[in-house]
Amino acid sequence: MKEIYNFSAGPAVLPKSVLLKAQSELINYRDSGMSVMELSHRSSLFEEIIQEAESLLRELMAIPDNYRVLFLQGGASLQFTMVPLNLAKDQAVGYINTGTWSEKAISEAKKIPGLDVQILASSQESNYTNIPDLSTLDVPQDLAYLHLTTNNTIEGTSIYHLPKSGAVPLVADMSSNILSTDYQVADFGLIYAGAQKNIGPAGLTVVIVRDDLVGKEKVPSAMLDYAIQAKANSLYNTPPTYAIYIAKLVFEWVKELGGVKEMERRNQEKAQLLYDYLEISALFDSPVAIADRSLNNIPFVTGQPELDKQFVSEAEAAGFENLKGHRLVGGMRASLYNAFPVEGVHALIDFMTNFEQQHGGK
Ligand SMILES: *Cc1c(COP(=O)(O)O)cnc(C)c1O
């Protein structure tokens, strides 16, 4: 089999052991004679899978009992609409704008009639290469919620210090650092994440929501209503059964390795290796403010678009896949999620060092 390192920002690398386990159970799950894909979502075998997935996630994130865990569809992008629909009506809502995904969350919220969408802080002026200072943020207490993106997948920044929002619930798009940075669920009213970065396959969206925020507003669609989804234990309609099964295997893998704290430690180690190299490199640079650098998505540039292009293509030929930066920011980006092995970071640094020797300084 072709051996490569997959730096994709999402869908992203999955643990090999998870894929092997899925393979071993693929055509005959637990001696049922069926694949998980062929099981009824109302069967006891599948109910066990979804319940186990929820209880593992609760354990891994230490989710308090007064939070619901929902397994939904539509990606993180549908949450841009579901959050305001469920949490606010004819009210002010707050957003912190730290990148492309925050912008999208804001623009979707603005489409909902009657909402007063306020942007309380933004790093747009610096091209999102840093996180605005949130320590002094004055959060109006009449907001229905304050939304933030904990990890900016495209720009490579993370929010490590949450703003003090008083009684206003924080809502976090945690798509690209859930289970990889150790946040306290109780600090948030609602957390959501598309699964395809740190959890499993695309098609599954995890929502963790505090009880008092469920059923707060009337929602004009059952599929978009947290209360209906919660009441049905995420089985209102057919859920993405296979994606939930793989997520369960990934949760088991995280637990086996020592949980979220251990993931965070590994991610810090991997990211530091690459950032340390970028600091000393005469060719490659990180455009991101040091204090705000993401552990999971690490953009870097040579400063010469043609050379960036050449680097990406030579890297790909050498087995380093998906290093091309997002089309909006260019350059390169190494996504180092939980399942990305430290050996791949060492190999990348060796490759970059060689490339640098061939192409000199700046
Ligand atoms: C990938 C990503 C999204 C979009 O997720 P979809 O599941 O494709 O809708 C939203 N927010 C962040 C922070 C992301 O990384």
JSON list of N, CA, C and O and ligand atoms in Angstrom, two decimals, residues 9-10 74-80 101-102 149-154 173-177 192-197 202-205 297 337, ligand 1:
[
{"chain": "A", "resi": 9, "resn": "ALA", "atom": "N", "xyz": [-7.00, 19.44, 5.66]},
{"chain": "A", "resi": 9, "resn": "ALA", "atom": "CA", "xyz": [-7.73, 20.21, 6.68]},
{"chain": "A", "resi": 9, "resn": "ALA", "atom": "C", "xyz": [-9.10, 19.60, 6.95]},
{"chain": "A", "resi": 9, "resn": "ALA", "atom": "O", "xyz": [-9.76, 19.95, 7.92]},
{"chain": "A", "resi": 10, "resn": "GLY", "atom": "N", "xyz": [-9.55, 18.72, 6.10]},
{"chain": "A", "resi": 10, "resn": "GLY", "atom": "CA", "xyz": [-10.82, 18.04, 6.34]},
{"chain": "A", "resi": 10, "resn": "GLY", "atom": "C", "xyz": [-11.60, 17.85, 5.05]},
{"chain": "A", "resi": 10, "resn": "GLY", "atom": "O", "xyz": [-11.64, 18.77, 4.25]},
{"chain": "A", "resi": 74, "resn": "GLY", "atom": "N", "xyz": [-25.81, 18.04, 8.14]},
{"chain": "A", "resi": 74, "resn": "GLY", "atom": "CA", "xyz": [-25.78, 19.40, 7.60]},
{"chain": "A", "resi": 74, "resn": "GLY", "atom": "C", "xyz": [-24.47, 20.13, 7.86]},
{"chain": "A", "resi": 74, "resn": "GLY", "atom": "O", "xyz": [-24.30, 21.27, 7.45]},
{"chain": "A", "resi": 75, "resn": "GLY", "atom": "N", "xyz": [-23.55, 19.47, 8.54]},
{"chain": "A", "resi": 75, "resn": "GLY", "atom": "CA", "xyz": [-22.24, 20.08, 8.76]},
{"chain": "A", "resi": 75, "resn": "GLY", "atom": "C", "xyz": [-22.29, 21.22, 9.78]},
{"chain": "A", "resi": 75, "resn": "GLY", "atom": "O", "xyz": [-23.36, 21.62, 10.24]},
{"chain": "A", "resi": 76, "resn": "ALA", "atom": "N", "xyz": [-21.11, 21.72, 10.09]},
{"chain": "A", "resi": 76, "resn": "ALA", "atom": "CA", "xyz": [-21.04, 22.90, 10.95]},
{"chain": "A", "resi": 76, "resn": "ALA", "atom": "C", "xyz": [-21.80, 24.04, 10.29]},
{"chain": "A", "resi": 76, "resn": "ALA", "atom": "O", "xyz": [-22.40, 24.88, 10.97]},
{"chain": "A", "resi": 77, "resn": "SER", "atom": "N", "xyz": [-21.81, 24.04, 8.97]},
{"chain": "A", "resi": 77, "resn": "SER", "atom": "CA", "xyz": [-22.45, 25.16, 8.25]},
{"chain": "A", "resi": 77, "resn": "SER", "atom": "C", "xyz": [-23.94, 25.28, 8.54]},
{"chain": "A", "resi": 77, "resn": "SER", "atom": "O", "xyz": [-24.47, 26.39, 8.56]},
{"chain": "A", "resi": 78, "resn": "LEU", "atom": "N", "xyz": [-24.63, 24.15, 8.78]},
{"chain": "A", "resi": 78, "resn": "LEU", "atom": "CA", "xyz": [-26.05, 24.27, 9.10]},
{"chain": "A", "resi": 78, "resn": "LEU", "atom": "C", "xyz": [-26.24, 24.84, 10.51]},
{"chain": "A", "resi": 78, "resn": "LEU", "atom": "O", "xyz": [-27.25, 25.48, 10.79]},
{"chain": "A", "resi": 79, "resn": "GLN", "atom": "N", "xyz": [-25.24, 24.64, 11.37]},
{"chain": "A", "resi": 79, "resn": "GLN", "atom": "CA", "xyz": [-25.33, 25.22, 12.71]},
{"chain": "A", "resi": 79, "resn": "GLN", "atom": "C", "xyz": [-25.28, 26.76, 12.66]},
{"chain": "A", "resi": 79, "resn": "GLN", "atom": "O", "xyz": [-25.76, 27.42, 13.58]},
{"chain": "A", "resi": 80, "resn": "PHE", "atom": "N", "xyz": [-24.68, 27.29, 11.60]},
{"chain": "A", "resi": 80, "resn": "PHE", "atom": "CA", "xyz": [-24.67, 28.76, 11.46]},
{"chain": "A", "resi": 80, "resn": "PHE", "atom": "C", "xyz": [-26.11, 29.29, 11.46]},
{"chain": "A", "resi": 80, "resn": "PHE", "atom": "O", "xyz": [-26.36, 30.41, 11.87]},
{"chain": "A", "resi": 101, "resn": "TRP", "atom": "N", "xyz": [-14.58, 31.27, 8.64]},
{"chain": "A", "resi": 101, "resn": "TRP", "atom": "CA", "xyz": [-15.74, 30.53, 9.16]},
{"chain": "A", "resi": 101, "resn": "TRP", "atom": "C", "xyz": [-16.59, 31.41, 10.07]},
{"chain": "A", "resi": 101, "resn": "TRP", "atom": "O", "xyz": [-17.82, 31.29, 10.07]},
{"chain": "A", "resi": 102, "resn": "SER", "atom": "N", "xyz": [-15.96, 32.29, 10.83]},
{"chain": "A", "resi": 102, "resn": "SER", "atom": "CA", "xyz": [-16.75, 33.25, 11.63]},
{"chain": "A", "resi": 102, "resn": "SER", "atom": "C", "xyz": [-17.58, 34.12, 10.71]},
{"chain": "A", "resi": 102, "resn": "SER", "atom": "O", "xyz": [-18.75, 34.38, 10.97]},
{"chain": "A", "resi": 149, "resn": "THR", "atom": "N", "xyz": [-15.34, 31.22, 17.17]},
{"chain": "A", "resi": 149, "resn": "THR", "atom": "CA", "xyz": [-14.75, 30.07, 16.47]},
{"chain": "A", "resi": 149, "resn": "THR", "atom": "C", "xyz": [-13.47, 29.74, 17.23]},
{"chain": "A", "resi": 149, "resn": "THR", "atom": "O", "xyz": [-12.52, 30.52, 17.19]},
{"chain": "A", "resi": 150, "resn": "THR", "atom": "N", "xyz": [-13.44, 28.61, 17.93]},
{"chain": "A", "resi": 150, "resn": "THR", "atom": "CA", "xyz": [-12.28, 28.34, 18.80]},
{"chain": "A", "resi": 150, "resn": "THR", "atom": "C", "xyz": [-11.00, 28.07, 18.02]},
{"chain": "A", "resi": 150, "resn": "THR", "atom": "O", "xyz": [-9.91, 28.34, 18.51]},
{"chain": "A", "resi": 151, "resn": "ASN", "atom": "N", "xyz": [-11.15, 27.52, 16.82]},
{"chain": "A", "resi": 151, "resn": "ASN", "atom": "CA", "xyz": [-9.96, 27.30, 15.99]},
{"chain": "A", "resi": 151, "resn": "ASN", "atom": "C", "xyz": [-10.27, 27.70, 14.56]},
{"chain": "A", "resi": 151, "resn": "ASN", "atom": "O", "xyz": [-11.23, 27.20, 13.97]},
{"chain": "A", "resi": 152, "resn": "ASN", "atom": "N", "xyz": [-9.47, 28.61, 14.05]},
{"chain": "A", "resi": 152, "resn": "ASN", "atom": "CA", "xyz": [-9.72, 29.13, 12.70]},
{"chain": "A", "resi": 152, "resn": "ASN", "atom": "C", "xyz": [-8.90, 28.32, 11.70]},
{"chain": "A", "resi": 152, "resn": "ASN", "atom": "O", "xyz": [-7.72, 28.57, 11.47]},
{"chain": "A", "resi": 153, "resn": "THR", "atom": "N", "xyz": [-9.58, 27.34, 11.15]},
{"chain": "A", "resi": 153, "resn": "THR", "atom": "CA", "xyz": [-9.00, 26.29, 10.33]},
{"chain": "A", "resi": 153, "resn": "THR", "atom": "C", "xyz": [-8.22, 26.84, 9.13]},
{"chain": "A", "resi": 153, "resn": "THR", "atom": "O", "xyz": [-7.20, 26.29, 8.75]},
{"chain": "A", "resi": 154, "resn": "ILE", "atom": "N", "xyz": [-8.74, 27.91, 8.56]},
{"chain": "A", "resi": 154, "resn": "ILE", "atom": "CA", "xyz": [-8.13, 28.44, 7.34]},
{"chain": "A", "resi": 154, "resn": "ILE", "atom": "C", "xyz": [-6.96, 29.36, 7.67]},
{"chain": "A", "resi": 154, "resn": "ILE", "atom": "O", "xyz": [-5.90, 29.30, 7.05]},
{"chain": "A", "resi": 173, "resn": "ASP", "atom": "N", "xyz": [-18.06, 27.35, 17.65]},
{"chain": "A", "resi": 173, "resn": "ASP", "atom": "CA", "xyz": [-17.78, 26.47, 16.52]},
{"chain": "A", "resi": 173, "resn": "ASP", "atom": "C", "xyz": [-16.42, 25.84, 16.81]},
{"chain": "A", "resi": 173, "resn": "ASP", "atom": "O", "xyz": [-15.39, 26.49, 16.72]},
{"chain": "A", "resi": 174, "resn": "MET", "atom": "N", "xyz": [-16.45, 24.57, 17.22]},
{"chain": "A", "resi": 174, "resn": "MET", "atom": "CA", "xyz": [-15.23, 23.87, 17.63]},
{"chain": "A", "resi": 174, "resn": "MET", "atom": "C", "xyz": [-14.83, 22.83, 16.59]},
{"chain": "A", "resi": 174, "resn": "MET", "atom": "O", "xyz": [-14.14, 21.84, 16.91]},
{"chain": "A", "resi": 175, "resn": "SER", "atom": "N", "xyz": [-15.26, 23.05, 15.34]},
{"chain": "A", "resi": 175, "resn": "SER", "atom": "CA", "xyz": [-15.10, 22.01, 14.31]},
{"chain": "A", "resi": 175, "resn": "SER", "atom": "C", "xyz": [-13.68, 21.48, 14.20]},
{"chain": "A", "resi": 175, "resn": "SER", "atom": "O", "xyz": [-13.46, 20.30, 14.02]},
{"chain": "A", "resi": 176, "resn": "SER", "atom": "N", "xyz": [-12.69, 22.38, 14.30]},
{"chain": "A", "resi": 176, "resn": "SER", "atom": "CA", "xyz": [-11.34, 21.89, 14.02]},
{"chain": "A", "resi": 176, "resn": "SER", "atom": "C", "xyz": [-10.45, 21.75, 15.26]},
{"chain": "A", "resi": 176, "resn": "SER", "atom": "O", "xyz": [-9.29, 21.42, 15.13]},
{"chain": "A", "resi": 177, "resn": "ASN", "atom": "N", "xyz": [-11.01, 21.97, 16.46]},
{"chain": "A", "resi": 177, "resn": "ASN", "atom": "CA", "xyz": [-10.19, 21.58, 17.63]},
{"chain": "A", "resi": 177, "resn": "ASN", "atom": "C", "xyz": [-10.95, 20.90, 18.76]},
{"chain": "A", "resi": 177, "resn": "ASN", "atom": "O", "xyz": [-10.43, 20.77, 19.86]},
{"chain": "A", "resi": 192, "resn": "TYR", "atom": "N", "xyz": [-20.55, 23.22, 18.82]},
{"chain": "A", "resi": 192, "resn": "TYR", "atom": "CA", "xyz": [-20.85, 22.38, 17.67]},
{"chain": "A", "resi": 192, "resn": "TYR", "atom": "C", "xyz": [-19.59, 22.12, 16.86]},
{"chain": "A", "resi": 192, "resn": "TYR", "atom": "O", "xyz": [-18.62, 22.87, 16.93]},
{"chain": "A", "resi": 193, "resn": "ALA", "atom": "N", "xyz": [-19.62, 21.01, 16.12]},
{"chain": "A", "resi": 193, "resn": "ALA", "atom": "CA", "xyz": [-18.44, 20.63, 15.33]},
{"chain": "A", "resi": 193, "resn": "ALA", "atom": "C", "xyz": [-18.84, 19.69, 14.21]},
{"chain": "A", "resi": 193, "resn": "ALA", "atom": "O", "xyz": [-19.53, 18.70, 14.44]},
{"chain": "A", "resi": 194, "resn": "GLY", "atom": "N", "xyz": [-18.43, 20.01, 13.00]},
{"chain": "A", "resi": 194, "resn": "GLY", "atom": "CA", "xyz": [-18.49, 19.03, 11.92]},
{"chain": "A", "resi": 194, "resn": "GLY", "atom": "C", "xyz": [-17.48, 17.94, 12.27]},
{"chain": "A", "resi": 194, "resn": "GLY", "atom": "O", "xyz": [-16.43, 18.20, 12.82]},
{"chain": "A", "resi": 195, "resn": "ALA", "atom": "N", "xyz": [-17.82, 16.68, 11.97]},
{"chain": "A", "resi": 195, "resn": "ALA", "atom": "CA", "xyz": [-17.00, 15.58, 12.46]},
{"chain": "A", "resi": 195, "resn": "ALA", "atom": "C", "xyz": [-15.71, 15.37, 11.67]},
{"chain": "A", "resi": 195, "resn": "ALA", "atom": "O", "xyz": [-14.77, 14.75, 12.17]},
{"chain": "A", "resi": 196, "resn": "GLN", "atom": "N", "xyz": [-15.62, 15.92, 10.47]},
{"chain": "A", "resi": 196, "resn": "GLN", "atom": "CA", "xyz": [-14.60, 15.46, 9.52]},
{"chain": "A", "resi": 196, "resn": "GLN", "atom": "C", "xyz": [-13.19, 15.95, 9.79]},
{"chain": "A", "resi": 196, "resn": "GLN", "atom": "O", "xyz": [-12.30, 15.74, 8.98]},
{"chain": "A", "resi": 197, "resn": "LYS", "atom": "N", "xyz": [-12.97, 16.63, 10.93]},
{"chain": "A", "resi": 197, "resn": "LYS", "atom": "CA", "xyz": [-11.61, 17.07, 11.24]},
{"chain": "A", "resi": 197, "resn": "LYS", "atom": "C", "xyz": [-10.99, 16.24, 12.36]},
{"chain": "A", "resi": 197, "resn": "LYS", "atom": "O", "xyz": [-9.94, 15.66, 12.19]},
{"chain": "A", "resi": 202, "resn": "ALA", "atom": "N", "xyz": [-17.03, 12.79, 7.22]},
{"chain": "A", "resi": 202, "resn": "ALA", "atom": "CA", "xyz": [-17.99, 13.86, 6.94]},
{"chain": "A", "resi": 202, "resn": "ALA", "atom": "C", "xyz": [-19.41, 13.31, 7.01]},
{"chain": "A", "resi": 202, "resn": "ALA", "atom": "O", "xyz": [-19.63, 12.11, 6.85]},
{"chain": "A", "resi": 203, "resn": "GLY", "atom": "N", "xyz": [-20.36, 14.19, 7.24]},
{"chain": "A", "resi": 203, "resn": "GLY", "atom": "CA", "xyz": [-21.76, 13.78, 7.25]},
{"chain": "A", "resi": 203, "resn": "GLY", "atom": "C", "xyz": [-22.36, 13.79, 8.63]},
{"chain": "A", "resi": 203, "resn": "GLY", "atom": "O", "xyz": [-23.57, 13.68, 8.79]},
{"chain": "A", "resi": 204, "resn": "LEU", "atom": "N", "xyz": [-21.52, 13.90, 9.64]},
{"chain": "A", "resi": 204, "resn": "LEU", "atom": "CA", "xyz": [-21.99, 13.93, 11.03]},
{"chain": "A", "resi": 204, "resn": "LEU", "atom": "C", "xyz": [-21.60, 15.26, 11.65]},
{"chain": "A", "resi": 204, "resn": "LEU", "atom": "O", "xyz": [-20.49, 15.76, 11.44]},
{"chain": "A", "resi": 205, "resn": "THR", "atom": "N", "xyz": [-22.53, 15.84, 12.38]},
{"chain": "A", "resi": 205, "resn": "THR", "atom": "CA", "xyz": [-22.25, 17.07, 13.13]},
{"chain": "A", "resi": 205, "resn": "THR", "atom": "C", "xyz": [-22.61, 16.84, 14.58]},
{"chain": "A", "resi": 205, "resn": "THR", "atom": "O", "xyz": [-23.70, 16.36, 14.88]},
{"chain": "A", "resi": 297, "resn": "ASN", "atom": "N", "xyz": [-3.88, 23.64, 12.70]},
{"chain": "A", "resi": 297, "resn": "ASN", "atom": "CA", "xyz": [-3.75, 24.09, 11.32]},
{"chain": "A", "resi": 297, "resn": "ASN", "atom": "C", "xyz": [-2.62, 25.10, 11.27]},
{"chain": "A", "resi": 297, "resn": "ASN", "atom": "O", "xyz": [-2.71, 26.17, 11.87]},
{"chain": "A", "resi": 337, "resn": "TYR", "atom": "N", "xyz": [-4.07, 17.17, 12.95]},
{"chain": "A", "resi": 337, "resn": "TYR", "atom": "CA", "xyz": [-5.14, 16.78, 13.87]},
{"chain": "A", "resi": 337, "resn": "TYR", "atom": "C", "xyz": [-4.68, 15.62, 14.75]},
{"chain": "A", "resi": 337, "resn": "TYR", "atom": "O", "xyz": [-3.59, 15.08, 14.59]},
{"chain": "B", "resi": 1, "resn": "LIG", "atom": "C1", "xyz": [-14.66, 22.92, 8.32]},
{"chain": "B", "resi": 1, "resn": "LIG", "atom": "C2", "xyz": [-15.25, 23.97, 9.15]},
{"chain": "B", "resi": 1, "resn": "LIG", "atom": "C3", "xyz": [-16.57, 24.41, 8.98]},
{"chain": "B", "resi": 1, "resn": "LIG", "atom": "C4", "xyz": [-17.46, 23.86, 7.90]},
{"chain": "B", "resi": 1, "resn": "LIG", "atom": "O1", "xyz": [-17.84, 22.59, 8.21]},
{"chain": "B", "resi": 1, "resn": "LIG", "atom": "P1", "xyz": [-18.90, 21.80, 7.31]},
{"chain": "B", "resi": 1, "resn": "LIG", "atom": "O2", "xyz": [-19.10, 20.57, 8.13]},
{"chain": "B", "resi": 1, "resn": "LIG", "atom": "O3", "xyz": [-18.25, 21.56, 5.99]},
{"chain": "B", "resi": 1, "resn": "LIG", "atom": "O4", "xyz": [-20.12, 22.63, 7.19]},
{"chain": "B", "resi": 1, "resn": "LIG", "atom": "C5", "xyz": [-17.06, 25.37, 9.82]},
{"chain": "B", "resi": 1, "resn": "LIG", "atom": "N1", "xyz": [-16.30, 25.90, 10.79]},
{"chain": "B", "resi": 1, "resn": "LIG", "atom": "C6", "xyz": [-15.02, 25.52, 10.98]},
{"chain": "B", "resi": 1, "resn": "LIG", "atom": "C7", "xyz": [-14.22, 26.14, 12.08]},
{"chain": "B", "resi": 1, "resn": "LIG", "atom": "C8", "xyz": [-14.45, 24.55, 10.16]},
{"chain": "B", "resi": 1, "resn": "LIG", "atom": "O5", "xyz": [-13.18, 24.17, 10.35]}
]
